[in-house]
Coordinates of C-alpha atoms in Angstrom, one line a residue:
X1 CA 66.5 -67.5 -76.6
X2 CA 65.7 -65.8 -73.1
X3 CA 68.4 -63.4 -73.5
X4 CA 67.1 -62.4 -76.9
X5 CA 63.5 -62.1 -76.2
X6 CA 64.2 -59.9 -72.8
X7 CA 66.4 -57.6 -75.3
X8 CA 63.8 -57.3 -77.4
X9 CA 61.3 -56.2 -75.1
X10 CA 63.7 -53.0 -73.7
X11 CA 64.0 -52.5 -77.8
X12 CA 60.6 -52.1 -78.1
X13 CA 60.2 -50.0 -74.2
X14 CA 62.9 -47.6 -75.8
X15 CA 61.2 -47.0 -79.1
X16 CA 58.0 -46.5 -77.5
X17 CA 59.3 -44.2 -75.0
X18 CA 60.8 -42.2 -78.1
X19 CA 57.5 -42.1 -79.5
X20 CA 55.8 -40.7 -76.5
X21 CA 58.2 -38.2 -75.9
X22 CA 57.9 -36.8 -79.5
X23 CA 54.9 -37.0 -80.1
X24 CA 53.6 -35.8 -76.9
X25 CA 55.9 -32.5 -77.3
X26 CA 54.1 -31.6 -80.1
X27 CA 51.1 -30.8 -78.0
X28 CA 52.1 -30.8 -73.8
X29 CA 53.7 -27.0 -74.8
X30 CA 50.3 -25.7 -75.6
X31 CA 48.8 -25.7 -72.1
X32 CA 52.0 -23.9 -70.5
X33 CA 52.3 -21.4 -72.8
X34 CA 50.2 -18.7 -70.7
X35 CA 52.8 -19.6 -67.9
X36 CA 56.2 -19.4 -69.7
X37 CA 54.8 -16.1 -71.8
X38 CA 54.0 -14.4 -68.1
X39 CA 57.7 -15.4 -66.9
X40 CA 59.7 -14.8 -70.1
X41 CA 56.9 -12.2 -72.2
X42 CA 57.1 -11.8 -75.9
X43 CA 53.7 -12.4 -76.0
X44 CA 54.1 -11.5 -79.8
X45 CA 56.6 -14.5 -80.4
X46 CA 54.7 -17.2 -78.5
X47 CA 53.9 -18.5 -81.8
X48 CA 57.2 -19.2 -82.9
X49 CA 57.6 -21.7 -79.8
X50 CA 55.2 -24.0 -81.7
X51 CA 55.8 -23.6 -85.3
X52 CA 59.4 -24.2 -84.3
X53 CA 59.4 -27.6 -83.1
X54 CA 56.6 -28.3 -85.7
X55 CA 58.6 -27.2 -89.3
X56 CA 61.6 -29.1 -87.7
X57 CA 60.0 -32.4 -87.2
X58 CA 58.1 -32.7 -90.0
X59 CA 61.3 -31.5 -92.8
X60 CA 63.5 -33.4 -90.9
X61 CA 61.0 -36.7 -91.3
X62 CA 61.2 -38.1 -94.5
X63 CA 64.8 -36.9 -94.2
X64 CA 66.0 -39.2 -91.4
X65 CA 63.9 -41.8 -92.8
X66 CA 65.9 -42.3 -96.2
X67 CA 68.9 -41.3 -94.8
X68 CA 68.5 -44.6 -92.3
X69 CA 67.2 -47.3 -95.1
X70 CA 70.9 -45.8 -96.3
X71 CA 73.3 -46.2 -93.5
X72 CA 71.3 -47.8 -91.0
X73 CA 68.7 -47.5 -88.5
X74 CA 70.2 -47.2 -85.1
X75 CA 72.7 -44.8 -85.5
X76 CA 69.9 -41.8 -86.6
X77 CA 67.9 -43.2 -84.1
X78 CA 70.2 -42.4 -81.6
X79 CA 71.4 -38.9 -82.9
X80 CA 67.8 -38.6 -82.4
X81 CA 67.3 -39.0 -78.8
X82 CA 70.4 -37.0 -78.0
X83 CA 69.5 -34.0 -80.2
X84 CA 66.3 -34.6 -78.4
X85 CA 67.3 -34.4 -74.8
X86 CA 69.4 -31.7 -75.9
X87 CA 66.9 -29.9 -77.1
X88 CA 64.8 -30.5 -74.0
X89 CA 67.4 -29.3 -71.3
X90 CA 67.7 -26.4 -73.4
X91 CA 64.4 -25.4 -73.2
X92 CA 64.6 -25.5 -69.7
X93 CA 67.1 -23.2 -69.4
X94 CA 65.6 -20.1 -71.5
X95 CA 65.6 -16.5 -70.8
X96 CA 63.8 -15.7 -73.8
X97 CA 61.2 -16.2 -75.8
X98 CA 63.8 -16.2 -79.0
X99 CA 65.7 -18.6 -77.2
X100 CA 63.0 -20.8 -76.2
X101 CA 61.9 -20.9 -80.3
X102 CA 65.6 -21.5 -81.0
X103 CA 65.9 -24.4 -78.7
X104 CA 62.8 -26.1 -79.7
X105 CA 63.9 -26.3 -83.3
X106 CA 66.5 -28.2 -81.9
X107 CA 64.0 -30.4 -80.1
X108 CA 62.2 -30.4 -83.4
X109 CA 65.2 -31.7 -85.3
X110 CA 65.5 -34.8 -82.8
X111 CA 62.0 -35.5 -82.9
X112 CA 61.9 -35.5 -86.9
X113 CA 64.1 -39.1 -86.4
X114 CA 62.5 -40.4 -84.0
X115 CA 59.0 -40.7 -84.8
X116 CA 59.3 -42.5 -88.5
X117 CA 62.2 -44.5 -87.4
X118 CA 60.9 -46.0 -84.4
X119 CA 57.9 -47.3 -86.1
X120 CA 60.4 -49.1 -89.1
X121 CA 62.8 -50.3 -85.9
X122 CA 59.3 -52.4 -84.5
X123 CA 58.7 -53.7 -88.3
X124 CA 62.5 -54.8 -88.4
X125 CA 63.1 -56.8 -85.1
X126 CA 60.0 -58.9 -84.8
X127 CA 58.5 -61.5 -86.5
X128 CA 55.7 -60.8 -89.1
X129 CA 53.4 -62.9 -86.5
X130 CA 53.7 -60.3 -84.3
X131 CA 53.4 -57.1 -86.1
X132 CA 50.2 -56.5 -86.2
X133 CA 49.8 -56.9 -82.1
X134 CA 53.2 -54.6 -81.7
X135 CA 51.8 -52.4 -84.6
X136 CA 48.5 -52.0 -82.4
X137 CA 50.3 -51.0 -79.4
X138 CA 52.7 -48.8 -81.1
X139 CA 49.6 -46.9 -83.0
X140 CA 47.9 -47.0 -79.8
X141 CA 50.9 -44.5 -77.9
X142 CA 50.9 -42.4 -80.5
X143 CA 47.5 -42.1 -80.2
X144 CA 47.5 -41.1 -76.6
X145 CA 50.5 -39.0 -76.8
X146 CA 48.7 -36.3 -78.7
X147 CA 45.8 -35.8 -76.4
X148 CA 47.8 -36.4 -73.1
X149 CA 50.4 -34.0 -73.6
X150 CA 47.5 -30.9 -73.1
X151 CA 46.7 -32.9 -69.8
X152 CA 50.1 -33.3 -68.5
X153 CA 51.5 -29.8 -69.8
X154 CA 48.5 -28.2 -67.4
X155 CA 49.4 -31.0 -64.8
X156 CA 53.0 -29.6 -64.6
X157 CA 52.4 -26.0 -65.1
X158 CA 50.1 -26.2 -62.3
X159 CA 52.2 -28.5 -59.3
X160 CA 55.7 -27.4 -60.8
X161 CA 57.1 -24.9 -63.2
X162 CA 56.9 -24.7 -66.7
X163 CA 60.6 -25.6 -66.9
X164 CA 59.5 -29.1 -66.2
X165 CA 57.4 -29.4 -68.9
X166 CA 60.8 -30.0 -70.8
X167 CA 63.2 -31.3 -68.1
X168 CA 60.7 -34.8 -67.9
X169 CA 61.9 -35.5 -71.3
X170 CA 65.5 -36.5 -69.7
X171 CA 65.2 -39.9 -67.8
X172 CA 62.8 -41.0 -70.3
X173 CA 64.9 -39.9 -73.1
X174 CA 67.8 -41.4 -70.7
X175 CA 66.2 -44.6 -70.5
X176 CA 65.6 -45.1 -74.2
X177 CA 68.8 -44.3 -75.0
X178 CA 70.1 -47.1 -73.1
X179 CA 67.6 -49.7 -74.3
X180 CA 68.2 -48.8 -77.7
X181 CA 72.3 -48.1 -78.1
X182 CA 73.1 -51.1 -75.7
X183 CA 70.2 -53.7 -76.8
X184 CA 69.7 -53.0 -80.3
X185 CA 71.8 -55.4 -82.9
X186 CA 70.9 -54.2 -86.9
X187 CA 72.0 -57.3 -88.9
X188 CA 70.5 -55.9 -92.2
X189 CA 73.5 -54.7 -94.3
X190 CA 73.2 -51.0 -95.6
X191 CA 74.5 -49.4 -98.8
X192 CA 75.6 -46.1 -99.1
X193 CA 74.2 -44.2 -101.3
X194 CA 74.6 -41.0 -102.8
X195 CA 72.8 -38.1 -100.8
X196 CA 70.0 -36.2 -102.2
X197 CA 71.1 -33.2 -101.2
X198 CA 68.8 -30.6 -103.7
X199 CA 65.7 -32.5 -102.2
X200 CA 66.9 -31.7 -99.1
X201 CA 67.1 -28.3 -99.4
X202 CA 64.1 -27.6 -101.2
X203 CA 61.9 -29.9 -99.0
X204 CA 62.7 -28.1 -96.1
X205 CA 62.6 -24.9 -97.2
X206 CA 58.8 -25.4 -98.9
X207 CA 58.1 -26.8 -95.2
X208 CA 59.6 -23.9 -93.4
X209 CA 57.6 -21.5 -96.3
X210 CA 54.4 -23.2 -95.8
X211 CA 53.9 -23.3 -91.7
X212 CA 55.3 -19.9 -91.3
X213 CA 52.5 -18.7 -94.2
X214 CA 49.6 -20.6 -91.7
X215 CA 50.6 -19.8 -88.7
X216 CA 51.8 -15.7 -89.0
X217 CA 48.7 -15.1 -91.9
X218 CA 45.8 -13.5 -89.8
X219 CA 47.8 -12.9 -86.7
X220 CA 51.3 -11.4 -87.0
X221 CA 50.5 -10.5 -90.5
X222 CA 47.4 -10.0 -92.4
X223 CA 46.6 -12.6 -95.4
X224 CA 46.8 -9.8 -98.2
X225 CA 50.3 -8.6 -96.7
X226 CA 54.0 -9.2 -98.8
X227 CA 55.1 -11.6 -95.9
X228 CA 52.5 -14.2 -96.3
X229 CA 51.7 -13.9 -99.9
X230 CA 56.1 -14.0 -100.1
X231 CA 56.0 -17.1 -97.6
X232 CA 53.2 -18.7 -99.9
X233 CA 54.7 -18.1 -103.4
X234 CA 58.2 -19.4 -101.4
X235 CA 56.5 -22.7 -100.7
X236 CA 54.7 -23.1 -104.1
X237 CA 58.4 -22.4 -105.8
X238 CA 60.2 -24.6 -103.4
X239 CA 57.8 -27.8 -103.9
X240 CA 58.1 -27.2 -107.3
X241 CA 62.2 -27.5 -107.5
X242 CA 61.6 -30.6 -104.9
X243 CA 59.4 -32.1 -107.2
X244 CA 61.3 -31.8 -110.4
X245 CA 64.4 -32.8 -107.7
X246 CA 62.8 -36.3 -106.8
X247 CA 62.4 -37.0 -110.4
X248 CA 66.2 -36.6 -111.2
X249 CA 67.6 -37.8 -108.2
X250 CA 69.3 -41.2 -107.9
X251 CA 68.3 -41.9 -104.2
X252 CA 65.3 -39.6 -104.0
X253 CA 64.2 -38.5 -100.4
X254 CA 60.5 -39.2 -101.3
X255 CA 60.4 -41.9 -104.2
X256 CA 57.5 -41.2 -106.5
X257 CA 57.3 -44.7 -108.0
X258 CA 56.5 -46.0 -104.2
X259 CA 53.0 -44.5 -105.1
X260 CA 52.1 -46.7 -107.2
X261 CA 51.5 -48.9 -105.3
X262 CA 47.7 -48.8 -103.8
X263 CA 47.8 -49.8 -100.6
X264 CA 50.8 -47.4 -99.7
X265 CA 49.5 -44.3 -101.9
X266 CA 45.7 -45.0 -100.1
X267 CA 47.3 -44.9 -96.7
X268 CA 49.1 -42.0 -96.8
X269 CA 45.9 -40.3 -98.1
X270 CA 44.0 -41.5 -95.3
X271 CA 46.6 -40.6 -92.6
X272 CA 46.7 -37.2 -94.2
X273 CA 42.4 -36.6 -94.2
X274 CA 42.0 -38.7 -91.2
X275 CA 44.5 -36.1 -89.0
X276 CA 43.4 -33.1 -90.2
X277 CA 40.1 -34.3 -88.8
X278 CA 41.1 -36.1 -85.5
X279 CA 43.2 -32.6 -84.8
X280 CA 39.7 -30.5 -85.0
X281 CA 38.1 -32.3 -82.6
X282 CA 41.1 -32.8 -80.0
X283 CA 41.4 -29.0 -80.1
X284 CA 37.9 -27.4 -80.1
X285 CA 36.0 -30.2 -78.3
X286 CA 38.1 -28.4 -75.0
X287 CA 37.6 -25.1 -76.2
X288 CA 33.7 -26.1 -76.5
X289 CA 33.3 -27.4 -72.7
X290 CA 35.3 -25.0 -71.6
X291 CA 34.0 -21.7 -73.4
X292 CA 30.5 -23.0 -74.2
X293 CA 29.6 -25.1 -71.3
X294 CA 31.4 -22.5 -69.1
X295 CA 33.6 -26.1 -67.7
X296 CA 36.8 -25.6 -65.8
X297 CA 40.5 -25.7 -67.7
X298 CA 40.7 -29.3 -65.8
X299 CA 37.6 -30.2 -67.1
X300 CA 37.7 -29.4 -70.6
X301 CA 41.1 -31.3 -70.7
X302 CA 39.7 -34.5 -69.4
X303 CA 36.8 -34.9 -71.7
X304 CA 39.2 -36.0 -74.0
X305 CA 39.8 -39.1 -72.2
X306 CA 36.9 -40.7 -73.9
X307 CA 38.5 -40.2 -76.8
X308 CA 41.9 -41.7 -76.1
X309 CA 39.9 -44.9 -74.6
X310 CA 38.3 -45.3 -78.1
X311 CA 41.4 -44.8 -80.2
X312 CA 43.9 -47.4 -77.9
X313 CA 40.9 -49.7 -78.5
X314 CA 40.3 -49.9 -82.3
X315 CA 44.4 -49.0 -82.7
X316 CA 45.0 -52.4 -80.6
X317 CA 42.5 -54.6 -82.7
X318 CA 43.1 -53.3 -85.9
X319 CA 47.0 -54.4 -85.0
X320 CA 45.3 -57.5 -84.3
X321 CA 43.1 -58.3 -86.8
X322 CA 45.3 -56.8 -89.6
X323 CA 47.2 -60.0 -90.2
X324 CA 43.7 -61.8 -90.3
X325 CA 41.1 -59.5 -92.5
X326 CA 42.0 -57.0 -95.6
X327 CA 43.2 -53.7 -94.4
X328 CA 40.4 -52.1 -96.1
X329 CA 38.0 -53.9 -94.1
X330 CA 39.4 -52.6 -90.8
X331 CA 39.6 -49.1 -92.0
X332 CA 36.2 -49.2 -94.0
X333 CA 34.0 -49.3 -90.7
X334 CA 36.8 -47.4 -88.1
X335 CA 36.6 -44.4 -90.8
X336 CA 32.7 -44.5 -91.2
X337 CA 32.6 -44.2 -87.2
X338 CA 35.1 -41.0 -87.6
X339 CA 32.6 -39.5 -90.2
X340 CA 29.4 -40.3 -88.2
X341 CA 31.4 -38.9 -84.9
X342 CA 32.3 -35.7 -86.1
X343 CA 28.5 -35.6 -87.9
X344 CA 27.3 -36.0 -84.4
X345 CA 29.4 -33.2 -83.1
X346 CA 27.5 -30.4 -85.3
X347 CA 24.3 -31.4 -83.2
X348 CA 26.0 -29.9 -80.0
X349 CA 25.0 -26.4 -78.9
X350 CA 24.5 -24.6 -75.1
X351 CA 22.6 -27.1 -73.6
X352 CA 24.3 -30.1 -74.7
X353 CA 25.3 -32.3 -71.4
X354 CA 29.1 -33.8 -70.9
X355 CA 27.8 -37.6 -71.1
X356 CA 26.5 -36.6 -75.0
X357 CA 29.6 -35.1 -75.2
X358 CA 31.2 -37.6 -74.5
X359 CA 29.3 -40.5 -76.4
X360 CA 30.4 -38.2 -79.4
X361 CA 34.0 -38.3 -78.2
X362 CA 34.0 -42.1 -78.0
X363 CA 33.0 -42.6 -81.5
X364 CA 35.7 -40.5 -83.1
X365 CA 38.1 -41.8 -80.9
X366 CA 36.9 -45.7 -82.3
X367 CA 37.2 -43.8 -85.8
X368 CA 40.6 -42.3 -85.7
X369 CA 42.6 -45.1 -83.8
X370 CA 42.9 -47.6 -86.7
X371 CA 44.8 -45.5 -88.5
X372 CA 47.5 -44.8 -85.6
X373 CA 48.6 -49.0 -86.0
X374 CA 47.3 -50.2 -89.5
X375 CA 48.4 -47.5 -91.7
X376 CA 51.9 -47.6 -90.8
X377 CA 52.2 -51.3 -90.9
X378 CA 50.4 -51.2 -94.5
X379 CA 52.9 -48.8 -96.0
X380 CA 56.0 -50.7 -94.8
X381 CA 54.4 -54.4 -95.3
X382 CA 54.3 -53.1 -99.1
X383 CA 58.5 -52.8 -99.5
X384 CA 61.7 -54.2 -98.8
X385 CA 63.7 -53.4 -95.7
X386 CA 66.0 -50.8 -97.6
X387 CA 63.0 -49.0 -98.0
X388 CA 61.3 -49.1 -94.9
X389 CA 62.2 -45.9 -93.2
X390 CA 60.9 -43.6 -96.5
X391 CA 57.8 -45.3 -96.8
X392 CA 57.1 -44.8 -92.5
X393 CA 59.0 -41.2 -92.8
X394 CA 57.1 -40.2 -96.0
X395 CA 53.6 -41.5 -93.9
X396 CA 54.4 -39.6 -90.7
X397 CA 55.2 -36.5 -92.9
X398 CA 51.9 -36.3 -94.8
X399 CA 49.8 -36.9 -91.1
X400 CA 51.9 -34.7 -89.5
X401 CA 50.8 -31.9 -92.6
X402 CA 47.1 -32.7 -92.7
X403 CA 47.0 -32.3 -89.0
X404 CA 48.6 -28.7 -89.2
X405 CA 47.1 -27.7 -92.5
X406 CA 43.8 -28.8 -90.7
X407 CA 44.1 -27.5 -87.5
X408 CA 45.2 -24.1 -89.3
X409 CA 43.0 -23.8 -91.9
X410 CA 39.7 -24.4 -90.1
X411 CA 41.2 -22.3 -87.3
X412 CA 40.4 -19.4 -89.7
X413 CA 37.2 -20.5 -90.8
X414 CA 36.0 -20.7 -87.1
X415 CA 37.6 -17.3 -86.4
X416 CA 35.8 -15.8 -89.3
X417 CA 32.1 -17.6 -88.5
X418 CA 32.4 -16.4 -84.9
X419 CA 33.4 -13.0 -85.4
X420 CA 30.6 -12.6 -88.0
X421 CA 28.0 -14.0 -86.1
X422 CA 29.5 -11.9 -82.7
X423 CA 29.0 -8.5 -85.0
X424 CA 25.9 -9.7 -86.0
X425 CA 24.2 -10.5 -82.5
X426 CA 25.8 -6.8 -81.0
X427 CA 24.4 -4.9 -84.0
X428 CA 21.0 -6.4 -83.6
X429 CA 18.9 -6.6 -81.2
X430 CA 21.7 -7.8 -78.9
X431 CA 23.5 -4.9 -79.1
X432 CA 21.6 -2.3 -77.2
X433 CA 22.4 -4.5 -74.2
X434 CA 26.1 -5.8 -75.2
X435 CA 26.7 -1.6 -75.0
X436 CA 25.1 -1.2 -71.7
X437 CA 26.0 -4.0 -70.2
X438 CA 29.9 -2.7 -71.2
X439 CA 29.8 0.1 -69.6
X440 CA 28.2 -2.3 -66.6
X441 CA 30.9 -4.6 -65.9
X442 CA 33.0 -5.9 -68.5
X443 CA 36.4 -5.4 -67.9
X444 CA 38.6 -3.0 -69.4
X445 CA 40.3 -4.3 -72.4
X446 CA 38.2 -7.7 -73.3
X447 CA 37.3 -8.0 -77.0
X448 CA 33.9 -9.6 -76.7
X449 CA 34.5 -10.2 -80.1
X450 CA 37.8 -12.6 -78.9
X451 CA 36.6 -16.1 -78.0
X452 CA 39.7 -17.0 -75.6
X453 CA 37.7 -14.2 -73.2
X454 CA 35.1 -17.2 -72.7
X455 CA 38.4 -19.6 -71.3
X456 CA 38.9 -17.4 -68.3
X457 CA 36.2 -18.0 -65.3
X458 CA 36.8 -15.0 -64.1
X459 CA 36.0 -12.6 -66.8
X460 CA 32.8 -15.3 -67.7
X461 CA 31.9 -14.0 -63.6
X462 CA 32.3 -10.3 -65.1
X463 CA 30.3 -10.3 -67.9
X464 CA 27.4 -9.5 -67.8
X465 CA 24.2 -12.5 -68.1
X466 CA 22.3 -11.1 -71.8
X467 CA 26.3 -10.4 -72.9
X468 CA 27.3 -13.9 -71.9
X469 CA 24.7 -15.4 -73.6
X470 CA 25.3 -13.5 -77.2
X471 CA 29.2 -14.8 -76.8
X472 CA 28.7 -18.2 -75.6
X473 CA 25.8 -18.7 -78.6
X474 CA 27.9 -17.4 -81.4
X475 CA 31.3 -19.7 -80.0
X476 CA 28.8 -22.6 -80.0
X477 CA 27.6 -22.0 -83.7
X478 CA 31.1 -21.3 -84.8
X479 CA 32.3 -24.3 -83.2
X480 CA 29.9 -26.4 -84.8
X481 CA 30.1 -25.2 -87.7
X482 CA 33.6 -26.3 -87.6
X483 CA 33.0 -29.9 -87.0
X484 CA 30.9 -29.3 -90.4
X485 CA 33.5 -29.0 -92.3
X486 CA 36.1 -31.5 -90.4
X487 CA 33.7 -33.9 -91.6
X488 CA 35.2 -33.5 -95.6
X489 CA 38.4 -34.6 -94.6
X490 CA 37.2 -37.6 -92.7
X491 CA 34.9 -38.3 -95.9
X492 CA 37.5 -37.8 -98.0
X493 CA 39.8 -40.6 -96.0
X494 CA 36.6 -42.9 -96.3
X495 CA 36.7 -42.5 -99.8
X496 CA 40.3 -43.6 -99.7
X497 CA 40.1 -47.0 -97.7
X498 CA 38.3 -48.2 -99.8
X499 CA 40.9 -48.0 -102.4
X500 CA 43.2 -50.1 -100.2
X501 CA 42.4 -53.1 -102.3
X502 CA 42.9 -57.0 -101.1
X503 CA 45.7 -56.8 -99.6
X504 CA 46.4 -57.6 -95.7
X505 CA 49.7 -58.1 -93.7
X506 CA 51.1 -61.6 -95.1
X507 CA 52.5 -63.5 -92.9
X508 CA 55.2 -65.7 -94.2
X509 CA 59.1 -67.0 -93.4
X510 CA 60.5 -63.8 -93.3
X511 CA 62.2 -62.9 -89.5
X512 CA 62.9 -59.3 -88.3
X513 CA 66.6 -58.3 -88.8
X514 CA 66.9 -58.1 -85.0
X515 CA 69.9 -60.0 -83.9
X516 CA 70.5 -59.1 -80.4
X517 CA 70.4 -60.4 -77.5
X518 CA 74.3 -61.9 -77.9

């Protein structure tokens, strides 16, 4: 019994080592980008470093997910890691900005099986009594990996070289591969199945059409041009033949009739609503302290910390108290805090302080972190094992899309609100002195109309004072304008809990189909 339970716990270090690694790549890249773009250029392709590890992971979740309720579990998680790792040392060794977007897919492809399956692994191999405490923990690291990877991508960027920010990925990803092929027994007996293979197609190229569309439209490409409106009417086509797909399909990728039941339709909603609007804040709150408040790269990057506190705390008693109290009361209050959080964050403007900053921060971390542990452990408490991994794929896919539908499309509106209010402020009365104060000081080359010129203390320093000002107002204004209209998604996910029902994690006979430890 020793044996078994000491195998269990490097089960569960290697799946949550997985977790962190993928998870945390979504986001650690963003902070060295300014580094690897100066040593490899294509300044015009840094883009494509992101969106390819993003499109990836999210077609190849759901995917992997079905594909291991089909032929088992360990075997995809495994590919995983070492497609992963791959992927990593890959990275590392780039000359290019083409081959750094190449490798990352391949990253991207490894990360797309670990995420879902790890979380479906922790369901299988403990008992149902302890779930909800492992569920907590689990939700709780996938919490934190999103806002830590900014913090430790600057970390490494700035005491090593950008090459690291990949090559750390190897022990860990070295370590959980050993906990996981050596200590992890499947005793659950898996049918093969015929592949939907149509689904797959059309799934990932609706996902490929779709992120390309959000993140080239306004940037490489404007909105109105052939390539977006051609990526656009690609997705819209694609989802349809996916749709019509899943219907015929004998083994569908995503199973349609797993919606109707409430608890697992209401929890992808929230997860979907409840990302796009945890992803606003974790990205603009830095951009706010940093470009508002005139705070250091360092400094902006560590206000988040509030909010990682508040998330491992309600993600850890929600795992608790999930197998005690309805699910709907857990997420009921966590959500309202999210909603009142982000409410609090359109209060903010240039003389807000740090400590109201982050009191603010707090609150939407307690509102979000529910959501990391119960949801997951809602949608899979609702089905059989065989079909585990699609409900915890088909979850992770739909956060994984609100989060970068989110973080896209209120991107714009913030680009637009600023601009508008920036042309606003230099034709008025602002602009007499914007024009002197140009000629004055501003460097060659800065847009004042470019927000990202606030980021850099040295230009702030070369601005001049009544310039500063005019910027610094209208980023504050767009910024909280922003936070505005985060809070409909967040309502929106409010709305959803409280469809969740009755229902809570029952406890009964049933043992995880963990059989190691022999």
């Amino acid at each position: 019994m020793v044996a078994r339970k000491n195998s269990i716990g490097l089960v569960l270090a290697g799946l949550l080592l997985s977790i962190l690694m993928a998870s945390m790549d979504n986001t650690i890249v963003a902070t060295a980008m300014g580094d690897i773009v100066g040593k490899l250029g294509g300044l015009d392709k840094f883009v494509w470093v992101t969106s390819a590890y993003m499109v990836a992971e999210m077609a190849g979740m759901p995917i992997f997910g079905k594909l291991s309720d089909m032929y088992g579990r360990k075997k995809f998680f495994v590919f995983g890691i070492i497609v992963f790792m791959l992927g990593s040392a890959l990275c590392g060794t780039a000359t290019s900005i083409v081959e750094l977007t190449m490798y990352r897919a391949i990253q991207g492809i490894g990360a797309g099986a670990l995420v879902p399956i790890a979380f479906t692994i922790m369901f299988d191999v403990v008992a149902p009594e302890s779930r909800g405490k492992l569920g907590g923990l689990f939700g709780a690291v996938f919490g934190l990996s999103s806002v830590f990877g900014p913090l430790l991508g600057a970390y490494i960027t700035q005491y090593a070289t950008w090459e690291w920010v990949f090559y750390i990925n190897l022990p860990l990803g070295l370590i959980a591969f050993v906990f996981i092929a050596f200590f992890y027994k499947e005793s659950h007996q898996h049918q093969s199945q015929q592949i939907d293979w149509l689904g797959a197609v059309t799934l990932i190229g609706a996902v490929v059409c779709l992120i390309f569309g959000l993140e080239l439209g306004g940037k490489t490409f404007a909105w109105g041009s052939w390539q977006i409106l051609g990526l656009f009417a690609g997705f819209v086509l694609l989802a349809l033949l996916f749709l019509y797909a899943e219907t015929k399909a004998k083994e569908p990728i995503i199973s349609f009739g797993m919606f109707r039941n409430r608890v697992y339709w209401s929890s992808n909603v929230i997860g979907m609503f409840s990302g796009a609007a945890f992803i606003t804040a974790s990205v603009y709150i830095p951009i706010f302290i940093q470009g508002v408040l005139g705070g250091k790269a360092t400094n902006s990057g560590l206000v988040l910390l509030p909010m990682m506190l508040g998330s491992v705390v309600t993600a850890s008693l929600g795992g608790v108290l999930m197998t005690k109290i309805k699910y709907r009361n857990i997420m009921i209050p966590t959500l309202a805090l999210l909603v009142i959080g982000l409410g609090l964050l359109t209060t903010l403007d240039e003389n807000s302080s740090l400590w109201t900053i982050r009191i603010y921060m707090v609150m939407v971390g307690l509102g979000v972190g529910a959501s990391f542990s119960v949801l997951s452990n809602a949608a899979m408490n609702a089905f059989e094992p065989q079909r585990r991994g699609a409900a915890s794929s088909t979850l992770n896919f739909l956060r994984s899309l609100g989060m970068t539908m989110g973080i896209t499309i209120f991107g714009i509106v913030q680009s637009q609100v600023f601009t508008r209010k920036m042309n606003d402020a230099l034709a008025g009365s602002a602009g007499e002195a914007a024009g002197g104060a140009s000629a004055g000081g501003v460097p060659q080359g800065v847009d004042l109309t470019d927000p990202h010129a606030l980021l850099s203390p040295e230009l702030r320093q070369a601005i001049p004072p009544q310039v500063l000002d005019t910027i610094t107002h209208a980023l504050s204004s767009s910024i909280v304008q922003l936070f505005a209209w985060a809070v409909i998604p967040a309502a929106l996910a409010l709305v959803a809990s409280f469809f969740m029902g009755k229902e809570k994690m029952v406890v009964g006979e049933e043992q995880g189909e963990y059989t190691g430890g022999h």
